[in-house]
Short mmCIF file of C-alpha atoms and ligand atoms in Angstrom, two decimals:
data_model
loop_
_atom_site.label_atom_id
_atom_site.label_comp_id
_atom_site.label_asym_id
_atom_site.label_seq_id
_atom_site.Cartn_x
_atom_site.Cartn_y
_atom_site.Cartn_z
CA UNK A 1033 -21.70 -24.92 43.23
CA UNK A 1034 -20.48 -21.32 43.23
CA UNK A 1035 -22.73 -18.58 41.84
CA UNK A 1036 -21.41 -16.50 38.90
CA UNK A 1037 -18.95 -13.92 40.23
CA UNK A 1038 -16.61 -11.26 38.91
CA UNK A 1039 -13.14 -12.01 40.32
CA UNK A 1040 -11.08 -8.98 41.29
CA UNK A 1041 -7.44 -8.37 42.11
CA UNK A 1042 -6.13 -7.85 45.68
CA UNK A 1043 -3.90 -5.08 47.01
CA UNK A 1044 -0.21 -5.91 47.10
CA UNK A 1045 0.91 -5.85 50.72
CA UNK A 1046 -0.88 -6.23 54.02
CA UNK A 1047 -0.40 -2.97 55.95
CA UNK A 1048 1.23 -3.18 59.39
CA UNK A 1049 -1.08 -0.49 60.68
CA UNK A 1050 -4.52 0.93 59.74
CA UNK A 1051 -7.10 3.34 61.15
CA UNK A 1052 -9.74 0.65 60.68
CA UNK A 1053 -9.81 -3.00 59.63
CA UNK A 1054 -12.97 -4.51 58.15
CA UNK A 1055 -13.34 -8.29 58.35
CA UNK A 1056 -15.53 -9.78 55.62
CA UNK A 1057 -15.77 -8.94 51.93
CA UNK A 1058 -19.53 -9.24 51.53
CA UNK A 1059 -21.84 -6.34 50.70
CA UNK A 1060 -21.74 -5.00 54.27
CA UNK A 1061 -17.97 -5.09 54.76
CA UNK A 1062 -17.26 -3.78 51.27
CA UNK A 1063 -19.59 -0.79 51.54
CA UNK A 1064 -18.21 -0.03 55.02
CA UNK A 1065 -14.63 0.03 53.74
CA UNK A 1066 -15.72 1.97 50.65
CA UNK A 1067 -17.26 4.83 52.64
CA UNK A 1068 -14.34 4.86 55.07
CA UNK A 1069 -11.78 5.04 52.26
CA UNK A 1070 -13.69 7.87 50.58
CA UNK A 1071 -13.43 9.83 53.85
CA UNK A 1072 -9.68 9.46 53.91
CA UNK A 1073 -9.61 6.77 56.61
CA UNK A 1074 -6.73 4.29 56.18
CA UNK A 1075 -8.79 1.11 55.91
CA UNK A 1076 -7.91 -2.51 55.12
CA UNK A 1077 -10.58 -5.03 54.10
CA UNK A 1078 -9.87 -8.70 54.87
CA UNK A 1079 -11.65 -11.51 53.04
CA UNK A 1080 -10.80 -15.14 53.76
CA UNK A 1081 -11.82 -16.21 50.21
CA UNK A 1082 -12.99 -14.04 47.34
CA UNK A 1083 -14.91 -10.79 47.67
CA UNK A 1084 -18.68 -11.51 47.57
CA UNK A 1085 -18.27 -15.26 47.10
CA UNK A 1086 -20.71 -16.11 49.92
CA UNK A 1087 -24.22 -14.65 50.42
CA UNK A 1088 -23.49 -11.45 48.52
CA UNK A 1089 -23.26 -13.16 45.12
CA UNK A 1090 -25.77 -15.94 45.82
CA UNK A 1091 -28.87 -13.80 46.27
CA UNK A 1092 -31.72 -12.65 44.02
CA UNK A 1093 -30.39 -9.08 43.81
CA UNK A 1094 -33.59 -7.44 45.05
CA UNK A 1095 -33.10 -3.97 46.54
CA UNK A 1096 -36.47 -3.30 48.04
CA UNK A 1097 -38.43 -1.09 50.34
CA UNK A 1098 -41.59 -3.11 49.63
CA UNK A 1099 -42.76 -5.07 52.71
CA UNK A 1100 -39.75 -3.98 54.80
CA UNK A 1101 -40.07 -3.98 58.53
CA UNK A 1102 -40.48 -0.42 59.90
CA UNK A 1103 -37.10 -0.71 61.64
CA UNK A 1104 -35.31 -1.15 58.30
CA UNK A 1105 -37.40 0.97 55.96
CA UNK A 1106 -35.42 4.22 56.18
CA UNK A 1107 -32.18 2.33 55.65
CA UNK A 1108 -33.74 0.65 52.59
CA UNK A 1109 -34.84 3.98 51.09
CA UNK A 1110 -31.43 5.60 51.67
CA UNK A 1111 -29.68 2.52 50.27
CA UNK A 1112 -31.52 2.79 46.95
CA UNK A 1113 -30.12 6.29 46.57
CA UNK A 1114 -26.64 5.05 47.53
CA UNK A 1115 -26.87 2.23 44.96
CA UNK A 1116 -27.56 4.90 42.37
CA UNK A 1117 -24.70 7.12 43.56
CA UNK A 1118 -22.09 4.38 43.55
CA UNK A 1119 -22.17 3.99 39.77
CA UNK A 1120 -21.54 7.72 39.39
CA UNK A 1121 -18.84 7.76 42.08
CA UNK A 1122 -16.87 4.79 40.75
CA UNK A 1123 -17.70 5.15 37.06
CA UNK A 1124 -18.57 1.44 37.08
CA UNK A 1125 -21.95 -0.20 36.63
CA UNK A 1126 -23.34 -2.44 39.39
CA UNK A 1127 -26.35 -3.01 37.14
CA UNK A 1128 -28.56 -1.41 39.74
CA UNK A 1129 -31.82 -0.40 38.06
CA UNK A 1130 -35.04 0.89 39.56
CA UNK A 1131 -37.02 -1.62 37.53
CA UNK A 1132 -39.84 -1.84 40.10
CA UNK A 1133 -40.91 -5.03 41.86
CA UNK A 1134 -44.19 -6.73 40.97
CA UNK A 1135 -46.12 -9.04 43.31
CA UNK A 1136 -49.27 -10.92 42.23
CA UNK A 1137 -51.77 -12.72 44.42
CA UNK A 1138 -55.07 -14.58 44.54
CA UNK A 1139 -55.29 -14.29 48.31
CA UNK A 1140 -57.50 -11.58 49.84
CA UNK A 1141 -55.71 -11.65 53.19
CA UNK A 1142 -52.33 -11.18 51.52
CA UNK A 1143 -53.68 -8.25 49.52
CA UNK A 1144 -55.01 -6.74 52.75
CA UNK A 1145 -51.55 -7.10 54.35
CA UNK A 1146 -49.92 -5.33 51.39
CA UNK A 1147 -52.53 -2.61 51.57
CA UNK A 1148 -51.81 -2.04 55.26
CA UNK A 1149 -48.10 -1.88 54.46
CA UNK A 1150 -48.78 0.60 51.64
CA UNK A 1151 -50.63 2.86 54.11
CA UNK A 1152 -47.79 2.64 56.62
CA UNK A 1153 -45.13 3.21 53.92
CA UNK A 1154 -46.91 6.38 52.82
CA UNK A 1155 -46.27 7.84 56.27
CA UNK A 1156 -42.55 7.24 55.62
CA UNK A 1157 -42.75 8.91 52.19
CA UNK A 1158 -42.53 5.63 50.25
CA UNK A 1159 -44.89 5.18 47.30
CA UNK A 1160 -46.17 1.79 46.31
CA UNK A 1161 -49.24 0.95 44.23
CA UNK A 1162 -51.92 -1.58 44.99
CA UNK A 1163 -53.13 -3.21 41.78
CA UNK A 1164 -56.75 -4.14 41.19
CA UNK A 1165 -57.58 -7.29 39.23
CA UNK A 1166 -57.46 -5.57 35.82
CA UNK A 1167 -54.10 -3.96 36.38
CA UNK A 1168 -52.64 -7.10 37.94
CA UNK A 1169 -53.81 -9.13 34.92
CA UNK A 1170 -52.29 -6.58 32.58
CA UNK A 1171 -48.93 -6.39 34.34
CA UNK A 1172 -48.95 -10.16 34.87
CA UNK A 1173 -50.19 -11.09 31.40
CA UNK A 1174 -47.18 -13.36 30.82
CA UNK A 1175 -48.68 -15.71 33.42
CA UNK A 1176 -51.84 -16.19 31.32
CA UNK A 1177 -53.81 -16.34 34.59
CA UNK A 1178 -56.41 -14.19 36.30
CA UNK A 1179 -55.28 -12.42 39.49
CA UNK A 1180 -57.28 -10.85 42.30
CA UNK A 1181 -54.69 -8.12 42.64
CA UNK A 1182 -51.11 -7.26 43.35
CA UNK A 1183 -48.67 -4.56 44.28
CA UNK A 1184 -46.06 -2.68 42.30
CA UNK A 1185 -43.23 -0.70 43.92
CA UNK A 1186 -41.83 1.53 41.18
CA UNK A 1187 -38.84 2.98 43.06
CA UNK A 1188 -37.43 -0.42 44.08
CA UNK A 1189 -35.02 -2.32 41.88
CA UNK A 1190 -32.34 -4.93 41.48
CA UNK A 1191 -28.54 -4.94 41.22
CA UNK A 1192 -26.40 -7.68 39.71
CA UNK A 1193 -25.14 -9.95 42.52
CA UNK A 1194 -22.41 -11.38 40.29
CA UNK A 1195 -20.60 -8.03 39.98
CA UNK A 1196 -22.06 -5.31 42.22
CA UNK A 1197 -19.95 -5.96 45.32
CA UNK A 1198 -16.66 -6.66 43.48
CA UNK A 1199 -17.11 -3.39 41.55
CA UNK A 1200 -17.51 -1.48 44.83
CA UNK A 1201 -14.46 -3.31 46.26
CA UNK A 1202 -12.41 -1.91 43.40
CA UNK A 1203 -13.77 1.48 44.46
CA UNK A 1204 -12.16 0.94 47.90
CA UNK A 1205 -8.74 0.57 46.28
CA UNK A 1206 -9.34 3.52 43.96
CA UNK A 1207 -10.12 5.65 47.04
CA UNK A 1208 -6.90 4.66 48.81
CA UNK A 1209 -8.01 1.67 50.91
CA UNK A 1210 -6.69 -1.87 50.52
CA UNK A 1211 -8.42 -5.20 49.84
CA UNK A 1212 -6.84 -8.52 50.88
CA UNK A 1213 -8.42 -11.71 49.59
CA UNK A 1214 -7.45 -15.17 50.83
CA UNK A 1215 -6.51 -13.47 54.09
CA UNK A 1216 -8.58 -14.66 57.06
CA UNK A 1217 -8.74 -12.71 60.29
CA UNK A 1218 -8.02 -15.20 63.06
CA UNK A 1219 -8.75 -12.96 66.02
CA UNK A 1220 -8.34 -9.65 67.82
CA UNK A 1221 -5.61 -8.33 70.08
CA UNK A 1222 -6.58 -6.23 73.09
CA UNK A 1223 -4.66 -3.76 75.20
CA UNK A 1224 -6.14 -2.41 78.43
CA UNK A 1225 -9.49 -3.92 77.38
CA UNK A 1226 -9.73 -2.22 73.98
CA UNK A 1227 -8.93 -3.34 70.46
CA UNK A 1228 -5.31 -2.77 69.42
CA UNK A 1229 -4.87 -5.15 66.49
CA UNK A 1230 -6.20 -7.84 64.18
CA UNK A 1231 -4.32 -11.11 63.81
CA UNK A 1232 -4.55 -12.47 60.28
CA UNK A 1233 -3.09 -15.58 58.69
CA UNK A 1234 -0.54 -13.28 56.99
CA UNK A 1235 0.46 -11.14 59.96
CA UNK A 1236 -0.93 -8.65 62.46
CA UNK A 1237 -2.35 -5.21 61.65
CA UNK A 1238 -2.22 -2.65 64.45
CA UNK A 1239 -5.54 -0.80 64.64
CA UNK A 1240 -7.94 0.68 67.17
CA UNK A 1241 -11.10 -0.11 65.19
CA UNK A 1242 -12.34 -3.43 63.83
CA UNK A 1243 -15.58 -4.17 62.03
CA UNK A 1244 -16.71 -7.80 62.05
CA UNK A 1245 -18.89 -8.18 58.93
CA UNK A 1246 -18.31 -11.90 58.50
CA UNK A 1247 -21.88 -12.92 57.61
CA UNK A 1248 -22.54 -16.53 58.60
CA UNK A 1249 -19.19 -16.75 60.43
CA UNK A 1250 -19.77 -13.82 62.78
CA UNK A 1251 -21.11 -15.68 65.79
CA UNK A 1252 -18.30 -18.25 65.95
CA UNK A 1253 -15.78 -15.37 65.70
CA UNK A 1254 -17.54 -13.46 68.52
CA UNK A 1255 -17.51 -16.65 70.59
CA UNK A 1256 -13.68 -16.50 70.58
CA UNK A 1257 -13.96 -13.08 72.25
CA UNK A 1258 -16.44 -14.30 74.86
CA UNK A 1259 -19.30 -12.35 73.28
CA UNK A 1260 -22.59 -14.20 72.76
CA UNK A 1261 -24.13 -13.33 69.40
CA UNK A 1262 -27.30 -15.38 68.79
CA UNK A 1263 -27.17 -16.19 65.09
CA UNK A 1264 -28.50 -19.07 62.98
CA UNK A 1265 -28.22 -19.94 59.32
CA UNK A 1266 -30.57 -21.69 56.92
CA UNK A 1267 -29.60 -23.16 53.53
CA UNK A 1268 -31.47 -21.56 50.68
CA UNK A 1269 -31.38 -22.93 47.11
CA UNK A 1270 -31.71 -20.93 43.91
CA UNK A 1271 -31.27 -21.62 40.20
CA UNK A 1272 -30.50 -19.70 37.02
CA UNK A 1273 -31.98 -20.30 33.58
CA UNK A 1274 -30.43 -19.48 30.23
CA UNK A 1275 -31.06 -16.08 28.54
CA UNK A 1276 -34.35 -15.53 26.69
CA UNK A 1277 -37.94 -14.32 27.13
CA UNK A 1278 -36.95 -10.62 27.46
CA UNK A 1279 -40.55 -9.42 27.79
CA UNK A 1280 -41.09 -11.09 31.19
CA UNK A 1281 -41.14 -8.66 34.14
CA UNK A 1282 -37.66 -7.92 35.53
CA UNK A 1283 -38.62 -8.86 39.10
CA UNK A 1284 -41.83 -10.74 39.79
CA UNK A 1285 -43.07 -12.63 42.85
CA UNK A 1286 -46.06 -14.94 42.56
CA UNK A 1287 -47.58 -17.15 45.24
CA UNK A 1288 -45.28 -20.11 44.54
CA UNK A 1289 -42.14 -18.77 42.90
CA UNK A 1290 -40.20 -15.57 42.19
CA UNK A 1291 -38.17 -14.64 39.12
CA UNK A 1292 -35.49 -12.01 38.62
CA UNK A 1293 -33.89 -11.03 35.33
CA UNK A 1294 -30.09 -11.27 35.43
CA UNK A 1295 -27.67 -8.97 33.66
CA UNK A 1296 -26.93 -11.70 31.06
CA UNK A 1297 -30.61 -11.86 30.07
CA UNK A 1298 -31.28 -15.09 31.96
CA UNK A 1299 -33.38 -15.33 35.14
CA UNK A 1300 -32.88 -16.57 38.67
CA UNK A 1301 -35.76 -18.59 40.09
CA UNK A 1302 -36.46 -19.22 43.75
CA UNK A 1303 -39.17 -20.04 46.26
CA UNK A 1304 -39.36 -17.22 48.81
CA UNK A 1305 -38.61 -18.25 52.37
CA UNK A 1306 -38.10 -21.94 51.55
CA UNK A 1307 -34.92 -23.29 53.16
CA UNK A 1308 -33.28 -26.24 54.92
CA UNK A 1309 -32.26 -26.15 58.53
CA UNK A 1310 -28.97 -28.03 58.96
CA UNK A 1311 -28.40 -28.73 62.66
CA UNK A 1312 -25.08 -27.54 64.12
CA UNK A 1313 -23.67 -27.06 67.65
CA UNK A 1314 -24.39 -23.33 67.36
CA UNK A 1315 -28.00 -23.95 66.38
CA UNK A 1316 -28.47 -26.05 69.50
CA UNK A 1317 -26.84 -23.34 71.60
CA UNK A 1318 -29.24 -20.66 70.37
CA UNK A 1319 -32.33 -22.82 69.85
CA UNK A 1320 -34.29 -21.03 72.58
CA UNK A 1321 -33.50 -17.58 71.17
CA UNK A 1322 -34.85 -18.64 67.78
CA UNK A 1323 -38.08 -20.30 68.95
CA UNK A 1324 -40.33 -17.29 68.08
CA UNK A 1325 -38.73 -17.04 64.64
CA UNK A 1326 -39.10 -20.76 63.95
CA UNK A 1327 -42.67 -20.77 65.27
CA UNK A 1328 -43.47 -18.21 62.60
CA UNK A 1329 -41.52 -19.79 59.74
CA UNK A 1330 -41.65 -23.54 60.35
CA UNK A 1331 -43.95 -24.15 57.38
CA UNK A 1332 -41.30 -23.05 54.90
CA UNK A 1333 -38.37 -24.75 56.66
CA UNK A 1334 -37.45 -28.41 56.42
CA UNK A 1335 -34.83 -30.38 58.25
CA UNK A 1336 -31.55 -30.71 56.36
CA UNK A 1337 -28.55 -32.88 57.19
CA UNK A 1338 -24.99 -32.61 58.38
CA UNK A 1339 -24.03 -30.07 55.70
CA UNK A 1340 -23.75 -27.20 58.18
CA UNK A 1341 -21.67 -29.25 60.62
CA UNK A 1342 -19.34 -30.23 57.78
CA UNK A 1343 -18.88 -26.61 56.61
CA UNK A 1344 -17.67 -25.50 60.05
CA UNK A 1345 -19.02 -21.93 60.07
CA UNK A 1346 -21.09 -22.58 63.20
CA UNK A 1347 -18.44 -24.29 65.26
CA UNK A 1348 -18.33 -23.70 69.03
CA UNK A 1349 -14.69 -24.75 69.15
CA UNK A 1350 -12.13 -22.22 70.38
CA UNK A 1351 -9.18 -21.87 68.00
CA UNK A 1352 -5.64 -20.69 68.49
CA UNK A 1353 -4.36 -17.54 66.76
CA UNK A 1354 -1.14 -19.20 65.64
CA UNK A 1355 -2.73 -22.17 63.94
CA UNK A 1356 -4.94 -22.73 60.88
CA UNK A 1357 -8.54 -21.76 61.73
CA UNK A 1358 -11.91 -23.00 60.35
CA UNK A 1359 -12.02 -19.88 58.12
CA UNK A 1360 -8.85 -20.95 56.33
CA UNK A 1361 -10.11 -24.53 55.97
CA UNK A 1362 -13.25 -23.28 54.28
CA UNK A 1363 -12.42 -20.30 52.08
CA UNK A 1364 -15.86 -20.16 50.49
CA UNK A 1365 -19.02 -21.39 52.16
CA UNK A 1366 -20.52 -23.24 49.21
CA UNK A 1367 -23.21 -25.60 50.52
CA UNK A 1368 -24.88 -28.22 48.37
CA UNK A 1369 -28.07 -27.05 46.65
CA UNK A 1370 -31.22 -28.99 47.40
CA UNK A 1371 -31.78 -30.64 43.99
CA UNK A 1372 -35.37 -31.65 44.78
CA UNK A 1373 -36.07 -27.99 45.35
CA UNK A 1374 -34.31 -27.02 42.12
CA UNK A 1375 -36.71 -29.29 40.19
CA UNK A 1376 -39.73 -28.06 42.12
CA UNK A 1377 -38.79 -24.40 41.58
CA UNK A 1378 -38.34 -24.90 37.85
CA UNK A 1379 -41.67 -26.79 37.55
CA UNK A 1380 -43.46 -24.03 39.44
CA UNK A 1381 -41.85 -21.35 37.29
CA UNK A 1382 -42.92 -23.14 34.10
CA UNK A 1383 -46.48 -23.34 35.39
CA UNK A 1384 -46.43 -19.71 36.49
CA UNK A 1385 -44.89 -18.40 33.25
CA UNK A 1386 -45.38 -20.78 30.31
CA UNK A 1387 -42.52 -19.13 28.39
CA UNK A 1388 -40.11 -20.38 31.01
CA UNK A 1389 -40.30 -23.82 29.33
CA UNK A 1390 -38.15 -22.41 26.52
CA UNK A 1391 -35.35 -21.60 28.95
CA UNK A 1392 -33.22 -24.41 30.32
CA UNK A 1393 -31.61 -24.66 33.76
CA UNK A 1394 -28.08 -23.25 33.45
CA UNK A 1395 -26.86 -23.43 37.02
CA UNK A 1396 -27.97 -23.89 40.61
CA UNK A 1397 -26.41 -23.07 43.96
CA UNK A 1398 -27.20 -22.61 47.63
CA UNK A 1399 -26.25 -20.08 50.27
CA UNK A 1400 -26.41 -20.02 54.04
CA UNK A 1401 -28.58 -17.07 55.06
CA UNK A 1402 -27.54 -15.72 58.47
CA UNK A 1403 -30.25 -14.46 60.74
CA UNK A 1404 -30.80 -12.91 64.16
CA UNK A 1405 -33.71 -13.98 66.40
CA UNK A 1406 -35.77 -10.90 65.47
CA UNK A 1407 -34.80 -10.84 61.78
CA UNK A 1408 -33.17 -7.40 62.09
CA UNK A 1409 -29.39 -6.99 61.70
CA UNK A 1410 -26.98 -6.15 64.47
CA UNK A 1411 -24.90 -3.02 63.81
CA UNK A 1412 -22.88 -1.35 66.53
CA UNK A 1413 -19.97 -1.39 68.93
CA UNK A 1414 -20.04 -4.18 71.47
CA UNK A 1415 -20.37 -2.94 75.05
CA UNK A 1416 -17.31 -3.86 77.04
CA UNK A 1417 -15.20 -4.30 73.88
CA UNK A 1418 -14.30 -0.78 72.75
CA UNK A 1419 -13.21 -0.61 69.14
CA UNK A 1420 -15.06 -3.80 68.09
CA UNK A 1421 -18.07 -3.17 65.85
CA UNK A 1422 -20.33 -6.04 64.86
CA UNK A 1423 -22.39 -5.88 61.64
CA UNK A 1424 -24.10 -9.17 60.83
CA UNK A 1425 -27.39 -11.05 60.90
CA UNK A 1426 -28.92 -9.37 57.85
CA UNK A 1427 -31.55 -12.11 57.88
CA UNK A 1428 -32.06 -12.67 54.17
CA UNK A 1429 -32.45 -9.03 53.15
CA UNK A 1430 -28.99 -7.51 53.51
CA UNK A 1431 -28.03 -7.13 49.86
CA UNK A 1432 -30.45 -4.25 49.26
CA UNK A 1433 -29.54 -2.42 52.47
CA UNK A 1434 -25.80 -3.14 52.32
CA UNK A 1435 -24.95 0.42 51.17
CA UNK A 1436 -26.94 2.03 54.01
CA UNK A 1437 -25.45 -0.35 56.58
CA UNK A 1438 -21.91 0.37 55.37
CA UNK A 1439 -22.60 4.11 55.41
CA UNK A 1440 -23.96 3.89 58.97
CA UNK A 1441 -20.88 2.01 60.21
CA UNK A 1442 -18.59 4.56 58.54
CA UNK A 1443 -20.63 7.32 60.24
CA UNK A 1444 -20.20 5.65 63.64
CA UNK A 1445 -16.44 5.26 63.13
CA UNK A 1446 -15.83 8.78 61.87
CA UNK A 1447 -18.23 10.48 64.30
CA UNK A 1448 -20.44 11.86 61.51
CA UNK A 1449 -24.23 12.25 61.96
CA UNK A 1450 -25.64 8.76 61.30
CA UNK A 1451 -27.45 8.25 58.00
CA UNK A 1452 -30.22 6.43 59.93
CA UNK A 1453 -31.01 6.07 63.60
CA UNK A 1454 -28.80 3.20 64.82
CA UNK A 1455 -31.02 2.44 67.86
CA UNK A 1456 -32.95 -0.47 66.27
CA UNK A 1457 -29.74 -2.27 65.40
CA UNK A 1458 -28.10 -2.18 68.84
CA UNK A 1459 -26.32 -5.49 69.52
CA UNK A 1460 -27.32 -5.39 73.21
CA UNK A 1461 -30.99 -5.96 72.44
CA UNK A 1462 -30.27 -9.63 71.74
CA UNK A 1463 -28.55 -10.19 75.08
CA UNK A 1464 -31.78 -9.71 77.01
CA UNK A 1465 -34.31 -11.11 74.51
CA UNK A 1466 -36.02 -7.68 74.71
CA UNK A 1467 -36.01 -7.17 70.98
CA UNK A 1468 -39.72 -6.87 70.28
CA UNK A 1469 -41.44 -8.55 67.39
CA UNK A 1470 -39.93 -10.84 64.76
CA UNK A 1471 -39.65 -9.02 61.42
CA UNK A 1472 -42.14 -9.83 58.68
CA UNK A 1473 -40.42 -10.78 55.44
C1 FAD B 641 -30.41 -17.39 48.11
C2 FAD B 641 -30.38 -16.02 48.74
C3 FAD B 641 -31.23 -15.02 48.27
C4 FAD B 641 -31.17 -13.73 48.82
N1 FAD B 641 -31.90 -12.72 48.23
C5 FAD B 641 -31.74 -11.44 48.67
C6 FAD B 641 -32.34 -10.36 47.98
O1 FAD B 641 -32.96 -10.51 46.93
N2 FAD B 641 -32.22 -9.10 48.51
C7 FAD B 641 -31.51 -8.87 49.65
O2 FAD B 641 -31.48 -7.72 50.10
N3 FAD B 641 -30.87 -9.88 50.28
C8 FAD B 641 -30.95 -11.15 49.83
N4 FAD B 641 -30.29 -12.18 50.43
C9 FAD B 641 -29.52 -11.89 51.65
C10 FAD B 641 -28.21 -11.20 51.34
O3 FAD B 641 -27.51 -11.87 50.33
C11 FAD B 641 -27.37 -11.13 52.63
O4 FAD B 641 -28.16 -10.58 53.69
C12 FAD B 641 -26.14 -10.26 52.46
O5 FAD B 641 -25.43 -10.62 51.29
C13 FAD B 641 -25.23 -10.44 53.67
O6 FAD B 641 -24.04 -9.72 53.43
P1 FAD B 641 -22.85 -9.82 54.46
O7 FAD B 641 -21.80 -8.91 53.95
O8 FAD B 641 -23.36 -9.61 55.84
O9 FAD B 641 -22.37 -11.35 54.42
P2 FAD B 641 -21.65 -12.24 53.25
O10 FAD B 641 -22.03 -11.80 51.90
O11 FAD B 641 -21.92 -13.63 53.62
O12 FAD B 641 -20.14 -11.88 53.46
C14 FAD B 641 -19.41 -12.22 54.61
C15 FAD B 641 -17.97 -12.44 54.16
O13 FAD B 641 -17.12 -12.49 55.30
C16 FAD B 641 -16.06 -13.39 55.02
N5 FAD B 641 -15.47 -13.78 56.31
C17 FAD B 641 -16.10 -14.38 57.36
N6 FAD B 641 -15.25 -14.53 58.39
C18 FAD B 641 -14.07 -14.00 57.99
C19 FAD B 641 -12.81 -13.86 58.63
N7 FAD B 641 -12.60 -14.27 59.89
N8 FAD B 641 -11.80 -13.28 57.93
C20 FAD B 641 -11.98 -12.83 56.66
N9 FAD B 641 -13.18 -12.96 56.01
C21 FAD B 641 -14.21 -13.52 56.68
C22 FAD B 641 -16.75 -14.51 54.27
O14 FAD B 641 -15.83 -15.26 53.50
C23 FAD B 641 -17.77 -13.75 53.41
O15 FAD B 641 -17.27 -13.48 52.11
C24 FAD B 641 -30.30 -13.47 49.92
C25 FAD B 641 -29.45 -14.47 50.39
C26 FAD B 641 -29.45 -15.72 49.78
C27 FAD B 641 -28.47 -16.77 50.26
#
């Protein structure tokens, strides 16, 4: 079932030539093309289905610094500022608001972890407040329960996943770039070992620079080019309830369930980290790379079925550039939600916040979250493939940092000083399994 989404128009004609071509109309590809277009770069964005129809409209909308891994924290902080700027720059509202994120807990060890993070975050100039029992009970009074404590991050916020990315995509066109929906990139053309064009289902665009921001499809695309990108997806289910209960916190995570107010006054409900693992050929290929990640997360994962195989995003098959590809057969990755989890999430939410009983389930959907083995995205040019930049593997937290990631890629392409140090995101780290620790979520 698709998530609510603002549909936008496409540009008229596919250009024959561009300074840069961005593949993938999710938050990462769209912000990349947006910053390139604003710098006067002739950029074309290709999206096989609709802009933001995959992960970038299916998420909770949290834009957070809270609990970020150190490697991503600066990008998260800068992204919050960029989220704010984009409304001013485009004159359109993404519904980004610094509403603050509230976490409540009964668990001493979890509170100690948050406290340690708070101390670390302070060194990076990020302010977050630990809540004692009284304050947690006050802020969490809608739960009607007693809490040992919590944390509140006042400068974090949420944006509206149903419209934020489409609004920015319109900003690409307003700045002189072009956006082509229902136009899959089938592959890359090389000349003397470097990128010289992108082959699409509607013709070829000559270009020296390509950004692959294809989310869950990135690894199978890289496989066509002989580049090994260890990537795995898990199927995460989420539901929306009808508008009401306006006094509930805008973004609240409890031990069993999290709620987020949507722009229409309803809420999305989800269980953090809970997902289904649908086996695919690609998962088997990279199983060893993901062992440390799965060892850490196995409690919240359960075995799914053949859904991932059926969707085709993790195929190992090589395709031909002059024939229909898996991306054209599946315009929008729209996996089946786990209905048992929908019921469980709603029950938990009603227990957590009694007022939730007055709100009925309006919709539910699922999304494949694409991850790297260390839970940190890959952003950078691939060694040995000049002109090919990979930006994928945002590991369940890419919506909030999409603006910073797009800005960084535009910096790399235009030779500007990078908005954040790109070293942590180097694609090569995953080739040697020398990536360091798996990110905490
Ligand atoms: C249920 C859920 C909850 C989440 N909650 C949050 C949250 O609260 N905060 C947060 O920060 N993150 C969250 N995330 C993660 C976040 O949504 C993703 O990390 C982020 O959207 C990834 O963006 P992307 O642009 O890399 O990929 P996507 O949004 O998946 O976009 C990739 C696009 O590329 C297109 N594409 C692929 N191959 C081709 C091709 N060959 N040619 C043309 N187009 C192609 C696809 O059609 C797709 O539209 C959540 C994710 C899910 C599923």
